[in-house]
PDB file of C-alpha atoms in Angstrom:
ATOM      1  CA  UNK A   1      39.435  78.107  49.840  1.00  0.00           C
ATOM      2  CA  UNK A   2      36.784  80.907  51.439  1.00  0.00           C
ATOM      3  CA  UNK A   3      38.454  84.346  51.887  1.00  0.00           C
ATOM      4  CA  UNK A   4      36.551  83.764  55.746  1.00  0.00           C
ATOM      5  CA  UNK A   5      38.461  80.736  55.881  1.00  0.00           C
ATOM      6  CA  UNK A   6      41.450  82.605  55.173  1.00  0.00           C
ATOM      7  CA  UNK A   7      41.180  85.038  58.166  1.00  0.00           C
ATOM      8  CA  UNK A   8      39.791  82.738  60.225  1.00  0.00           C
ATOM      9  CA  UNK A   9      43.545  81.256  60.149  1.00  0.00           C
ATOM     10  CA  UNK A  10      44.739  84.755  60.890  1.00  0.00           C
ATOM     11  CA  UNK A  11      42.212  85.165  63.455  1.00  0.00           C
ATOM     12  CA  UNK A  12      43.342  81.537  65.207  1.00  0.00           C
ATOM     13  CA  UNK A  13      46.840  82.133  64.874  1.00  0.00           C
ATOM     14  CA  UNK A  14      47.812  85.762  65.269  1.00  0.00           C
ATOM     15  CA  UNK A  15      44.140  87.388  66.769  1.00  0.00           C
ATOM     16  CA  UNK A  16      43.829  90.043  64.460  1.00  0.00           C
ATOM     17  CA  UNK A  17      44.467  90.275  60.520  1.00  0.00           C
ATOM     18  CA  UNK A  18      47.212  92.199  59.557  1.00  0.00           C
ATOM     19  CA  UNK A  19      46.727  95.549  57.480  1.00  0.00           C
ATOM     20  CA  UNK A  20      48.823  93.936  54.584  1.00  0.00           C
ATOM     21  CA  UNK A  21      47.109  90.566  54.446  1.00  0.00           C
ATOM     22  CA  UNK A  22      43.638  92.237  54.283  1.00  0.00           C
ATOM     23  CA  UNK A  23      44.977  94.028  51.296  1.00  0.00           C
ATOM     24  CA  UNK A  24      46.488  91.239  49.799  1.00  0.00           C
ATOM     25  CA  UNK A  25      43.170  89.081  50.198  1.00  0.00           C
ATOM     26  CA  UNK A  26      41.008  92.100  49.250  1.00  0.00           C
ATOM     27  CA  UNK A  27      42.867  92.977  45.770  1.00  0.00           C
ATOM     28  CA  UNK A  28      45.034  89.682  45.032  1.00  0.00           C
ATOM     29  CA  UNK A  29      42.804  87.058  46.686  1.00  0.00           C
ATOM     30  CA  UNK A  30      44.399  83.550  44.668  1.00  0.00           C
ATOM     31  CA  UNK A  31      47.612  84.650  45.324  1.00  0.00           C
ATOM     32  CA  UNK A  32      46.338  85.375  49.137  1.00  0.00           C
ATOM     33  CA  UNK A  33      44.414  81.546  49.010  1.00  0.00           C
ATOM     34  CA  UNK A  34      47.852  79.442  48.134  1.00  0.00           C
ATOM     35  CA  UNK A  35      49.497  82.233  50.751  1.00  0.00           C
ATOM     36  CA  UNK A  36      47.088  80.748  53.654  1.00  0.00           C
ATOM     37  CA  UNK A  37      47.587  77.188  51.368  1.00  0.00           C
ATOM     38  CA  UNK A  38      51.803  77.678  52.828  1.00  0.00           C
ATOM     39  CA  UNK A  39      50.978  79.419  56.389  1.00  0.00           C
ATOM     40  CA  UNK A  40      48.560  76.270  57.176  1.00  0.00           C
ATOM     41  CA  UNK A  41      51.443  73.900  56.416  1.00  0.00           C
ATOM     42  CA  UNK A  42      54.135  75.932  58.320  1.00  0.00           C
ATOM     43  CA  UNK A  43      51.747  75.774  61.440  1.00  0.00           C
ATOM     44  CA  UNK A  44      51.571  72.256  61.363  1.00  0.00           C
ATOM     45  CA  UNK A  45      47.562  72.013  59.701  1.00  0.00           C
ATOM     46  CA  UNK A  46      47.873  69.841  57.268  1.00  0.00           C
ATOM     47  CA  UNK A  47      51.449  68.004  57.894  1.00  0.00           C
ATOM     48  CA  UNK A  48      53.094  66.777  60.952  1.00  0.00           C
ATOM     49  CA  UNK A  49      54.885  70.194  62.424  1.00  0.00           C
ATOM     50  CA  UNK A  50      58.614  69.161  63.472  1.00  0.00           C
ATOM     51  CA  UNK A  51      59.068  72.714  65.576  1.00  0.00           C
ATOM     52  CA  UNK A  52      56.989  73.700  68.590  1.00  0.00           C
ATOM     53  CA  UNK A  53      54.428  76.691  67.737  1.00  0.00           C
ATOM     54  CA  UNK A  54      57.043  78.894  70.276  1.00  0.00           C
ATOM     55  CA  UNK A  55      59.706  78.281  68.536  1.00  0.00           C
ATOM     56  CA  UNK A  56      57.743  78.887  65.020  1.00  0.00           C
ATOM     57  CA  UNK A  57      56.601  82.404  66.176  1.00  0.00           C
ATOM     58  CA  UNK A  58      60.355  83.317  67.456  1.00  0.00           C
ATOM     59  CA  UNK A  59      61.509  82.504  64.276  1.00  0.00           C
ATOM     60  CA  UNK A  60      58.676  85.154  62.887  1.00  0.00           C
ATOM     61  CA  UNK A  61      59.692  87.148  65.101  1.00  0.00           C
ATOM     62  CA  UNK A  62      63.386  87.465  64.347  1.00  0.00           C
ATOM     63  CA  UNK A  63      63.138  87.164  60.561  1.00  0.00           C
ATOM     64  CA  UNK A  64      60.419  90.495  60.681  1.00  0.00           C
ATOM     65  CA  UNK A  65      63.522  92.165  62.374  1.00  0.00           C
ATOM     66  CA  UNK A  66      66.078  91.325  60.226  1.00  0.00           C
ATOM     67  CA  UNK A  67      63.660  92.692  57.224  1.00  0.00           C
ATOM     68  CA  UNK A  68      62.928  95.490  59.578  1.00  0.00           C
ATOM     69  CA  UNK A  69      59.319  94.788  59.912  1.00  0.00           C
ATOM     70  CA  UNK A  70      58.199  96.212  63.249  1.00  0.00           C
ATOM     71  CA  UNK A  71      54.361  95.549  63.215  1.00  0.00           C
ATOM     72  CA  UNK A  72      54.733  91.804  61.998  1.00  0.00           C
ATOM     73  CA  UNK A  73      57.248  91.305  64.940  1.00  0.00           C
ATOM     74  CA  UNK A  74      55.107  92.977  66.791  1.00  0.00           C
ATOM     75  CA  UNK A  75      52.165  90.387  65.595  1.00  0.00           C
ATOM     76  CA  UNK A  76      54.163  87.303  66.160  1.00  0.00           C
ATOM     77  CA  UNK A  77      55.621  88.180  69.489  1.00  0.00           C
ATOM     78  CA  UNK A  78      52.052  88.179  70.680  1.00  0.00           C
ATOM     79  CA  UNK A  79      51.121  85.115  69.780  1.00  0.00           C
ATOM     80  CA  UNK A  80      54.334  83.636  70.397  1.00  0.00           C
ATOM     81  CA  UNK A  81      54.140  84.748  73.918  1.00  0.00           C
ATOM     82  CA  UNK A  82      51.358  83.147  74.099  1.00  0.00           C
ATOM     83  CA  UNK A  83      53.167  80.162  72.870  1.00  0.00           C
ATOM     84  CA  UNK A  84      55.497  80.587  76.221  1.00  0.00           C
ATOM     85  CA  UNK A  85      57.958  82.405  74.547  1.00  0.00           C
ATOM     86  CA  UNK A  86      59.860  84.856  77.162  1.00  0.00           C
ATOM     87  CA  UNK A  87      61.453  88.362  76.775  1.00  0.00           C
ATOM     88  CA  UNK A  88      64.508  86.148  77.677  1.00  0.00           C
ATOM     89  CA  UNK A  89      64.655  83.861  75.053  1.00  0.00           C
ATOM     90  CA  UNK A  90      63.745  86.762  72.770  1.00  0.00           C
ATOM     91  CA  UNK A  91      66.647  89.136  73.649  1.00  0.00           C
ATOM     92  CA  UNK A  92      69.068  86.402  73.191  1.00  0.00           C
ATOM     93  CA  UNK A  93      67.937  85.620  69.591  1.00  0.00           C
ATOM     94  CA  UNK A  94      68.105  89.040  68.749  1.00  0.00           C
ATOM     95  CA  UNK A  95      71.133  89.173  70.001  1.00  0.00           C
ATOM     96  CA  UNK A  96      72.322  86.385  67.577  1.00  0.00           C
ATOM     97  CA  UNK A  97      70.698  88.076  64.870  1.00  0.00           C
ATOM     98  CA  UNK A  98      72.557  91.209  65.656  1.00  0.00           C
ATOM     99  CA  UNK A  99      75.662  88.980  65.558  1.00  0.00           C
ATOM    100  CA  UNK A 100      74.781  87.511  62.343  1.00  0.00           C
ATOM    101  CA  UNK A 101      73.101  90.686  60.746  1.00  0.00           C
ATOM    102  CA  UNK A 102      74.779  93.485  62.171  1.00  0.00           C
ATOM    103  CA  UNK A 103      73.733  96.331  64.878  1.00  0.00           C
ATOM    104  CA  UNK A 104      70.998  98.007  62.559  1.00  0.00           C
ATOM    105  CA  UNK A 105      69.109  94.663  63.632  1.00  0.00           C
ATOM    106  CA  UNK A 106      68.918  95.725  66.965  1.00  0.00           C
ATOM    107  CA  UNK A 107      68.886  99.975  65.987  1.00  0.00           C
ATOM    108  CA  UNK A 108      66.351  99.981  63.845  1.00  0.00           C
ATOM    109  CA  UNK A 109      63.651  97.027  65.130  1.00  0.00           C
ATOM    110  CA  UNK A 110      65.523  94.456  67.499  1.00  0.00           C
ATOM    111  CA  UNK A 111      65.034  96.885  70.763  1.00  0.00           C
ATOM    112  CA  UNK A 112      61.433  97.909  70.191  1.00  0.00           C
ATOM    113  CA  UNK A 113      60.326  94.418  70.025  1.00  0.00           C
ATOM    114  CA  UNK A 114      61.759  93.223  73.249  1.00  0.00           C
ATOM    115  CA  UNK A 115      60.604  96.192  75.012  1.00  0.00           C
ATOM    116  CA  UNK A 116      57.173  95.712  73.424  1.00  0.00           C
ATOM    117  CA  UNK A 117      57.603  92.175  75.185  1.00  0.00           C
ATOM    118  CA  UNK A 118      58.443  93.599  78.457  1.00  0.00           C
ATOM    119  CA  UNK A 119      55.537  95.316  78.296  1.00  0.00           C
ATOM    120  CA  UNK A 120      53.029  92.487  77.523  1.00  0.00           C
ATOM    121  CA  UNK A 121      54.730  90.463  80.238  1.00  0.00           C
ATOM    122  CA  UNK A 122      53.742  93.165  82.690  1.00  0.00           C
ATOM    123  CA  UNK A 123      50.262  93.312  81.236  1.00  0.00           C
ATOM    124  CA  UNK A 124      51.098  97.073  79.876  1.00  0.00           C
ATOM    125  CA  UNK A 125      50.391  96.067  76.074  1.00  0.00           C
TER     126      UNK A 125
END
């Protein structure tokens, strides 16, 4: 696989490459190749998906809060909400991963993504 292919797949699925990915393809780019190899799979490129893309990029979405990642939530939301997801559907999962995980879920990175989502549904992101 082309590193362009590579962020071409970023490019189609999130609209922007992600600081850490660049790095990864820049210094480690076989381990970044069979890391685009799993993301094309996951999305549904080269097997039959069995989830929705929405429900994929929730799913993002929630697991980057749980490991307190803030600007891949951030990332996913967008395309996810592009995907249809709604700040509704979002508050509610975090608040099952707040019931699962704990408050620092919701502290920490929970509320900042589903304001950030408030905002991009009143075209202020």
């Amino acid at each position: 696989m082309q590193d362009s292919e590579g962020k071409k797949h970023f490019m189609e699925t999130l609209g922007n490459i992600p600081e850490p990915i660049r790095a990864m393809a820049e210094y480690q780019p076989e381990v970044f190749e069979g890391y685009v190899r799993m993301r094309k799979a996951i999305y549904g490129e080269t097997q039959t998906p069995n989830l929705d893309l929405k429900t994929k990029e929730l799913l993002y979405v929630v697991l980057d809060i749980v490991t307190g990642n803030l600007d891949g939530a951030k990332n996913h939301l967008q395309a996810g909400m592009k995907a249809g997801l709604t700040v509704g559907e979002l508050s509610d999962a975090c608040m099952q991963v707040m019931h699962v995980c704990g408050i620092t879920t919701w502290g920490k990175t929970g509320w900042k993504v589903v304001d950030y989502a408030k905002e991009i549904e009143q075209g202020k992101a």
